[in-house]
Short mmCIF file of C-alpha atoms and ligand atoms in Angstrom, two decimals:
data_model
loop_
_atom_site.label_atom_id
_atom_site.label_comp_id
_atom_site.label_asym_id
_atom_site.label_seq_id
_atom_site.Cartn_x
_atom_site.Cartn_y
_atom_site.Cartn_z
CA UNK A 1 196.70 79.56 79.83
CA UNK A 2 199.88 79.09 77.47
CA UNK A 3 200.56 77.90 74.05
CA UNK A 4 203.55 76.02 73.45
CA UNK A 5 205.82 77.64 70.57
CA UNK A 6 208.55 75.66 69.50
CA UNK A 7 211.61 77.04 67.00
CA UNK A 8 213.56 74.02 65.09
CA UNK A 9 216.87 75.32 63.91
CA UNK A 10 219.70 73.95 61.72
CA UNK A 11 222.19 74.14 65.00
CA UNK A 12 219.59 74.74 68.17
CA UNK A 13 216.24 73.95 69.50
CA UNK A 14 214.11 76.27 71.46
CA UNK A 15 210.69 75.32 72.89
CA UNK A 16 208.63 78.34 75.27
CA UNK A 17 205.58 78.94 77.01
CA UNK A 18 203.64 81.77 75.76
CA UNK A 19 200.91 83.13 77.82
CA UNK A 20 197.81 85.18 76.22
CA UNK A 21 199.82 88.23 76.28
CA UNK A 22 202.26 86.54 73.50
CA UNK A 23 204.78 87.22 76.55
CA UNK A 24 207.66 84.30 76.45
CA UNK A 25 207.67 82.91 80.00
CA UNK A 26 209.75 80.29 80.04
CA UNK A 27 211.88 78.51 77.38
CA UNK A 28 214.13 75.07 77.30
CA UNK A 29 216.66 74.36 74.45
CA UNK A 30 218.58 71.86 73.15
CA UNK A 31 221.31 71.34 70.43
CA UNK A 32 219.79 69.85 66.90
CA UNK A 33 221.69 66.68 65.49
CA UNK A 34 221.62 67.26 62.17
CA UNK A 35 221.01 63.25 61.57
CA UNK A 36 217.86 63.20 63.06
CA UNK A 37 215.18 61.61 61.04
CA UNK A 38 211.01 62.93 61.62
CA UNK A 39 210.26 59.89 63.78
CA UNK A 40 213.47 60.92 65.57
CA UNK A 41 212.82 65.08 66.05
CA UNK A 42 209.57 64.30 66.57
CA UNK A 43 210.48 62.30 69.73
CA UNK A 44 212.93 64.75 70.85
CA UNK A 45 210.18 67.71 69.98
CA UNK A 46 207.75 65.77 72.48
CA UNK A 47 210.19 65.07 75.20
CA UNK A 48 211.35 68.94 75.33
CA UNK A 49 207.78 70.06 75.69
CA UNK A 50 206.84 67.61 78.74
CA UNK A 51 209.98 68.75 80.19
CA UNK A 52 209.17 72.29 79.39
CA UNK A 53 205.69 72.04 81.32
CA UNK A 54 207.16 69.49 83.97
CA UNK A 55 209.97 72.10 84.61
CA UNK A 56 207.36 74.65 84.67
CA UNK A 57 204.58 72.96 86.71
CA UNK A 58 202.18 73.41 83.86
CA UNK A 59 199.76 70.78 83.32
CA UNK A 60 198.00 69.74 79.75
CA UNK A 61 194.92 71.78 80.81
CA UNK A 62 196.98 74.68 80.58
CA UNK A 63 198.02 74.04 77.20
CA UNK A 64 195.87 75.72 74.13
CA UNK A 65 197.67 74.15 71.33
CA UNK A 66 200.87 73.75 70.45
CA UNK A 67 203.22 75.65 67.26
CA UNK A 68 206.03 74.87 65.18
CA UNK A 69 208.11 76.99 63.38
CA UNK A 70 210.27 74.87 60.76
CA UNK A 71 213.38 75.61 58.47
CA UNK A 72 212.29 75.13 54.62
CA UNK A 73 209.07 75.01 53.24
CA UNK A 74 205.91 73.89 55.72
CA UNK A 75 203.83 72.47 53.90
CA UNK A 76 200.44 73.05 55.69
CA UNK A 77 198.32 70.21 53.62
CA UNK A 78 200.38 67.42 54.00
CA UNK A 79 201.90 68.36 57.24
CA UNK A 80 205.83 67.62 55.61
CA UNK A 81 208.49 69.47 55.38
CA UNK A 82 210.10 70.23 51.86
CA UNK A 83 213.67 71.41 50.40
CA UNK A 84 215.23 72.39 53.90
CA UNK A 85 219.05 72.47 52.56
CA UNK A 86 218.20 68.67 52.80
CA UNK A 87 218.12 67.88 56.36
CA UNK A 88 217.01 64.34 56.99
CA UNK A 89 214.04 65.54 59.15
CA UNK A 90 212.34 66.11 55.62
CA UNK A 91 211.18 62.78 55.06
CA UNK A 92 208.84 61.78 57.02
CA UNK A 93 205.53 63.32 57.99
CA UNK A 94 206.33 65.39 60.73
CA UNK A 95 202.87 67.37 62.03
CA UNK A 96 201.23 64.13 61.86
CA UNK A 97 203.71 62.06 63.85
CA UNK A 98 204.09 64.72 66.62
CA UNK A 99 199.83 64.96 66.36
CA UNK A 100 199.42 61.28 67.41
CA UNK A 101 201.23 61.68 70.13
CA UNK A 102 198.92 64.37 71.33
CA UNK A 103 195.66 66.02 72.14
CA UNK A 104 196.95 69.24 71.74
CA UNK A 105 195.97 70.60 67.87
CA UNK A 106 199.58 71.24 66.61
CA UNK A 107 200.29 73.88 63.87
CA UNK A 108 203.53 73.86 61.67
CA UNK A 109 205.00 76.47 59.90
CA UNK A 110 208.35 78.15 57.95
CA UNK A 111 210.64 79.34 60.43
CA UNK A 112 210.87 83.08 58.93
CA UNK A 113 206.87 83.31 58.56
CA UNK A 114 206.33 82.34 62.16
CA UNK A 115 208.97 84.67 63.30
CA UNK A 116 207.01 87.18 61.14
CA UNK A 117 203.79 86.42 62.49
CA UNK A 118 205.25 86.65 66.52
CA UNK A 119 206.58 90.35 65.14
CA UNK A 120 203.49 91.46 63.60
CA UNK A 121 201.22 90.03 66.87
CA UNK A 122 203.41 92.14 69.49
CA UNK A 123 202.83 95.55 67.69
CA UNK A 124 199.95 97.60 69.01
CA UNK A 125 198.42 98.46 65.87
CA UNK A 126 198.43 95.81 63.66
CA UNK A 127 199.30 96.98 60.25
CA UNK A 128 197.07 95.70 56.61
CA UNK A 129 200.21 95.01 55.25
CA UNK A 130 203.70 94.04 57.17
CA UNK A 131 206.70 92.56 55.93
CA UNK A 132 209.64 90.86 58.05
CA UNK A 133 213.04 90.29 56.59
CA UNK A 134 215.02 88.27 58.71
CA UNK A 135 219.40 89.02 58.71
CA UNK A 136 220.64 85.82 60.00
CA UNK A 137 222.53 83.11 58.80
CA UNK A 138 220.84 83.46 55.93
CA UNK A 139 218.16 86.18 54.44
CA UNK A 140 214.49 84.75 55.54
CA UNK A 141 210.91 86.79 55.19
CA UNK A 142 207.35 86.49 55.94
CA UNK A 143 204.62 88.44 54.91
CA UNK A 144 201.65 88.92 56.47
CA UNK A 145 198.46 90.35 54.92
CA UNK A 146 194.89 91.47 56.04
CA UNK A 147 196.21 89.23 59.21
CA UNK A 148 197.19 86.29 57.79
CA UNK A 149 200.27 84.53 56.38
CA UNK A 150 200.71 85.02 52.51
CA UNK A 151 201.92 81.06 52.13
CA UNK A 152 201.67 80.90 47.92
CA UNK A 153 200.26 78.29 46.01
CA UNK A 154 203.04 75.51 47.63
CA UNK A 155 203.82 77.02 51.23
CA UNK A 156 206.60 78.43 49.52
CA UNK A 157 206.19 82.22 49.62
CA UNK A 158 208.31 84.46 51.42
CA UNK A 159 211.79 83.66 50.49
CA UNK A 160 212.55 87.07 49.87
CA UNK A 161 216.48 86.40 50.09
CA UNK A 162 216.16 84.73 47.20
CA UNK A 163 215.56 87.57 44.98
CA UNK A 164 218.35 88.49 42.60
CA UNK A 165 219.86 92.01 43.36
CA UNK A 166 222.83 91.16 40.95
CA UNK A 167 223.12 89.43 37.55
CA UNK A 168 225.30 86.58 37.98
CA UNK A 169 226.26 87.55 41.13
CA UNK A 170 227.89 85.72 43.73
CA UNK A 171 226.93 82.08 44.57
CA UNK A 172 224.09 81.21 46.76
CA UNK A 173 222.97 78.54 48.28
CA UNK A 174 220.05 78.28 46.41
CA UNK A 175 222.13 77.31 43.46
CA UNK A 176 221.53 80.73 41.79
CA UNK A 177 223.61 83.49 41.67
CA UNK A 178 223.51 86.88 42.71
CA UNK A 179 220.86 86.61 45.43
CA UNK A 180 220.30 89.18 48.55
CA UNK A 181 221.32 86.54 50.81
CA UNK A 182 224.60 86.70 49.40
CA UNK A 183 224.94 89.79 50.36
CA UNK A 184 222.63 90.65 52.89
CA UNK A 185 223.09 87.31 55.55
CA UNK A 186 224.75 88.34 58.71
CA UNK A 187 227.21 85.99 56.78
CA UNK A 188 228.20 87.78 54.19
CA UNK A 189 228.51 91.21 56.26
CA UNK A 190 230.77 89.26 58.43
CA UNK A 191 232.67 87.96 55.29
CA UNK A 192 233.01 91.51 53.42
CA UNK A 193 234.00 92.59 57.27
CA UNK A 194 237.65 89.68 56.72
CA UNK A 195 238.10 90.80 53.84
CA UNK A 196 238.46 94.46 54.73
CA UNK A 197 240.50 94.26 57.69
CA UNK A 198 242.99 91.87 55.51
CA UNK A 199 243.72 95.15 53.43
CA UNK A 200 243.67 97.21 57.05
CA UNK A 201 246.00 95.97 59.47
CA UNK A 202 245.55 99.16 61.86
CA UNK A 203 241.46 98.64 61.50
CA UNK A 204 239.40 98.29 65.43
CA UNK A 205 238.52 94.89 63.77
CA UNK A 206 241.49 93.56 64.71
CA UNK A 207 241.38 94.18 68.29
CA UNK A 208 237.72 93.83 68.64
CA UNK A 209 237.70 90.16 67.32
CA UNK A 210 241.70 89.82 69.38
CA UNK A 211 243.76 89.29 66.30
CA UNK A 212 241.92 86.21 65.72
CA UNK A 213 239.48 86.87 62.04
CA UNK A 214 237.52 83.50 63.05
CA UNK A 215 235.97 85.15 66.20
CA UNK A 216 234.64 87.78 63.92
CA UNK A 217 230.52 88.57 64.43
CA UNK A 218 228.39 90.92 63.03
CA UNK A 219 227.91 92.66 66.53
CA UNK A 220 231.63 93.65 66.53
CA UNK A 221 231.37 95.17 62.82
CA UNK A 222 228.69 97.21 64.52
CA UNK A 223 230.57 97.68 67.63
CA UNK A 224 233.99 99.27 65.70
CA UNK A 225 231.49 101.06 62.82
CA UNK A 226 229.98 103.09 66.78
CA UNK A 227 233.60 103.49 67.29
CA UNK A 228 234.39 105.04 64.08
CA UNK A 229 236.71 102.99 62.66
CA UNK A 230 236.56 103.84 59.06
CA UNK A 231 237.14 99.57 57.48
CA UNK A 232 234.27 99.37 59.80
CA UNK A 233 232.33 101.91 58.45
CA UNK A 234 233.23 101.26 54.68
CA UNK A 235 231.33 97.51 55.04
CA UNK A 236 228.37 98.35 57.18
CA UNK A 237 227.78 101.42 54.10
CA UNK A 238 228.35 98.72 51.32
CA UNK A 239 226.28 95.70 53.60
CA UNK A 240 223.27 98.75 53.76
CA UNK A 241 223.93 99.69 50.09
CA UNK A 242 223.05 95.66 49.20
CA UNK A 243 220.19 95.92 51.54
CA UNK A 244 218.44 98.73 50.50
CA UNK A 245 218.46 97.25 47.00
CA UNK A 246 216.42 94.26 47.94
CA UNK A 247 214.07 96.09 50.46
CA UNK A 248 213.59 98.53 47.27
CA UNK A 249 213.05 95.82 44.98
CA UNK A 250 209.92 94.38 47.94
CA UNK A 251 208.93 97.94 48.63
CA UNK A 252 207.98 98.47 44.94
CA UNK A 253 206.27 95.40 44.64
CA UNK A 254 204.47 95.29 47.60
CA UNK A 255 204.14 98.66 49.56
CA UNK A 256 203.91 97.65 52.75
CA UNK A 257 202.78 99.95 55.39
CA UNK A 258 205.69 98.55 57.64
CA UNK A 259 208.94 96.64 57.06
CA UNK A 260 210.63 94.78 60.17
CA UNK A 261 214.24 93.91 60.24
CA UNK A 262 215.10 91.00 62.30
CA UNK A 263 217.71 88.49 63.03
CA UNK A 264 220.84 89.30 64.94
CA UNK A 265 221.52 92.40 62.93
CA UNK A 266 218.75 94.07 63.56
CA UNK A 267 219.80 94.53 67.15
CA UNK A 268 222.01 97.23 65.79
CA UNK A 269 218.64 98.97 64.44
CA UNK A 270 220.06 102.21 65.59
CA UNK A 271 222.93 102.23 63.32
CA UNK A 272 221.16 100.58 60.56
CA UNK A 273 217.79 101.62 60.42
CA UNK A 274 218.67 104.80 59.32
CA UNK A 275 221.33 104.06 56.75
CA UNK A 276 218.47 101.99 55.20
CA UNK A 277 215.67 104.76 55.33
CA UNK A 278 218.51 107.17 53.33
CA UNK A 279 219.08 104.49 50.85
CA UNK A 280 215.79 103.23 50.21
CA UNK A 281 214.21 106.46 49.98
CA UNK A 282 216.05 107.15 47.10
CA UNK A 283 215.28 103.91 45.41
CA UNK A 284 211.87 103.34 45.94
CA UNK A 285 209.60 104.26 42.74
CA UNK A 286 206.54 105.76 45.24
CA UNK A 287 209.44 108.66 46.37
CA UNK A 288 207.30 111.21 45.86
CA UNK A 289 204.43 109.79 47.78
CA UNK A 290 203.29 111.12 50.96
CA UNK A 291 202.48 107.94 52.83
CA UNK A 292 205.33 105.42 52.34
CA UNK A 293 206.56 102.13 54.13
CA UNK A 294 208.02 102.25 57.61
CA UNK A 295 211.12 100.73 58.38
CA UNK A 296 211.69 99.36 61.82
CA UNK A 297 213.89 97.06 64.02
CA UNK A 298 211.95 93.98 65.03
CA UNK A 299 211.33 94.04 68.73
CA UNK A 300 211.66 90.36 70.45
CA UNK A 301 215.05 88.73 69.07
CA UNK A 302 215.44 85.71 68.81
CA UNK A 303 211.74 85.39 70.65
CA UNK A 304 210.31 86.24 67.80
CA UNK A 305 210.13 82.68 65.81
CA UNK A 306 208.84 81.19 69.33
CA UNK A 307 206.02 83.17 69.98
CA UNK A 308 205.00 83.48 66.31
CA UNK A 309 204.82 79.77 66.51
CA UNK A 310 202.77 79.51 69.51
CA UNK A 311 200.36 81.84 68.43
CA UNK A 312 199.68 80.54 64.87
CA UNK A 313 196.41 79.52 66.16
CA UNK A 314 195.44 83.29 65.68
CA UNK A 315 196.42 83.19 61.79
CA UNK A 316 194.01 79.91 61.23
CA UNK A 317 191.03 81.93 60.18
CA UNK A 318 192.70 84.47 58.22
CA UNK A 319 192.48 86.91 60.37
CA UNK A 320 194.46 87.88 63.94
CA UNK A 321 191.68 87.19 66.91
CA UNK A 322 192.38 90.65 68.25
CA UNK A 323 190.45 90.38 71.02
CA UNK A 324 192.94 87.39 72.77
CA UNK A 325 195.56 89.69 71.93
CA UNK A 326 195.70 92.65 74.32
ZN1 LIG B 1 219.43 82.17 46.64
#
């Protein structure tokens, strides 16, 4: 048996089979329009899936149910989604108009939480307390308690990039200032990285991204830091020195017994990982305690929001079914 996990994003579309394993079998995307309305994504979101099982040879009695991980807030009462840097898919009801269009129980959910939840399912022992901060585009999070999604009051919880790590701060695009996804967003490492190499002519950069800034990713700031290259090396220290202030600032509040990095950055985990621990060690008010949070590099990618979607069927009782999770 599968469940069908399906990850809306601002530029792509990924829908995936997940079998009871929460192994990712077989996936189909497409490219979102950014005009779409919910009557209109929710068409799309039901064609992809019968594709997806037609492709697949998987018929509706293999389906369990099926999960959707959202941009914004999910609001899990009223099946909407709010405040999603207002993409037209917000108005509109979209759980219930992809639910009567199917017999399959569908569950809905922020992007970052069910990307949370898919990283928290895969470990082997599940944590009380885990936290997931997510380096992409932006600076996402989910937080997952006693097995279950900590959602807030509004389905709001979570943004953890939103926190301010500096007074007045740059602009973000929350309309505040100063926030960690300013400064912590695979964006802005790749922004501090121009900036750099425009004061270092001779830097790797330059030949890494050929001569050409706009080509510029946050692998290759990784890829020239490995080579020591020392612009390279100066903004991945300052991008972990950000960082480790806002993991800090969640550390102290909520003491998690582990802390997952994900997004794209996190698959240089081997560089950053421990520039983080060294930081946030310092910072961190329970220093002198014996047990402290673990930091870690998420393990499944860009998987992670799929599968965490699928399986959100395990999170509906407030607590992980271990027992369907081998
Ligand atoms: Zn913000």
């Amino acid at each position: 048996m599968y469940d069908i996990g399906i990850d809306v994003g601002g530029t792509g579309i990924t829908a995936g089979l997940v079998d009871d394993q929460c192994r990712l079998m077989a996936g189909k995307s497409i490219v979102t329009d950014r005009n779409w309305t919910a009557v209109a994504l929710a068409e799309v979101l039901l064609r992809l899936v019968r594709e997806l099982m037609a492709e697949n040879n998987v018929n509706s009695s293999g389906i369990h149910t099926i999960g959707v991980g959202v941009p914004g807030t999910a609001n899990g009462r009223t099946g909407r989604i709010e405040y999603a840097n207002n993409l037209p898919f917000c108005q509109g009801n979209l759980r219930e108009l992809l639910q009567r269009q199917t017999s399959k129980k569908i569950y809905f959910e922020n992007d970052a939480n069910a990307a949370a939840w898919g990283e928290y399912l895969v470990l082997d022992k599940k944590p009380e307390s885990f936290l997931m901060v997510t380096l992409g585009t932006g600076v996402g999070g989910g937080i997952i308690q006693d097995g279950k999604i900590l959602r807030g009051v509004n389905y709001a919880a979570g943004e953890l990039g939103h926190m301010t790590i500096r007074y007045n701060g740059i602009p973000c695009n929350c309309g505040r200032r100063g926030c960690l996804e300013a400064y912590a967003s695979a964006e802005a490492l790749i922004a501090r990285a121009r900036k750099a190499m425009d004061k270092k002519r001779k830097s790797l950069l330059w030949e890494l991204c050929r001569q050409n800034q706009g080509d510029m990713n946050a692998r290759l700031v990784f890829d020239a830091y490995r080579q020591g290259d020392k612009t390279a090396i100066k903004v991945v220290r300052k991008y972990a020195e950000y960082l480790s202030e806002g993991l800090a600032n969640l550390i102290n509040i909520l003491q998690p017994e582990v802390l997952c990095i994900g997004g794209g950055v996190s698959r240089s985990g081997d560089i950053l990982i421990p520039l983080l621990q060294e930081r946030v060690s310092g910072k961190i008010y329970s220093r002198d305690s014996a047990e402290n949070t673990v930091l870690t590099a998420a393990r499944l990618d860009n998987d992670a929001g799929i599968i965490g979607a699928a399986k959100l069927r395990l999170c509906e009782n407030g607590s992980v079914q271990l027992e369907t999770v081998p």
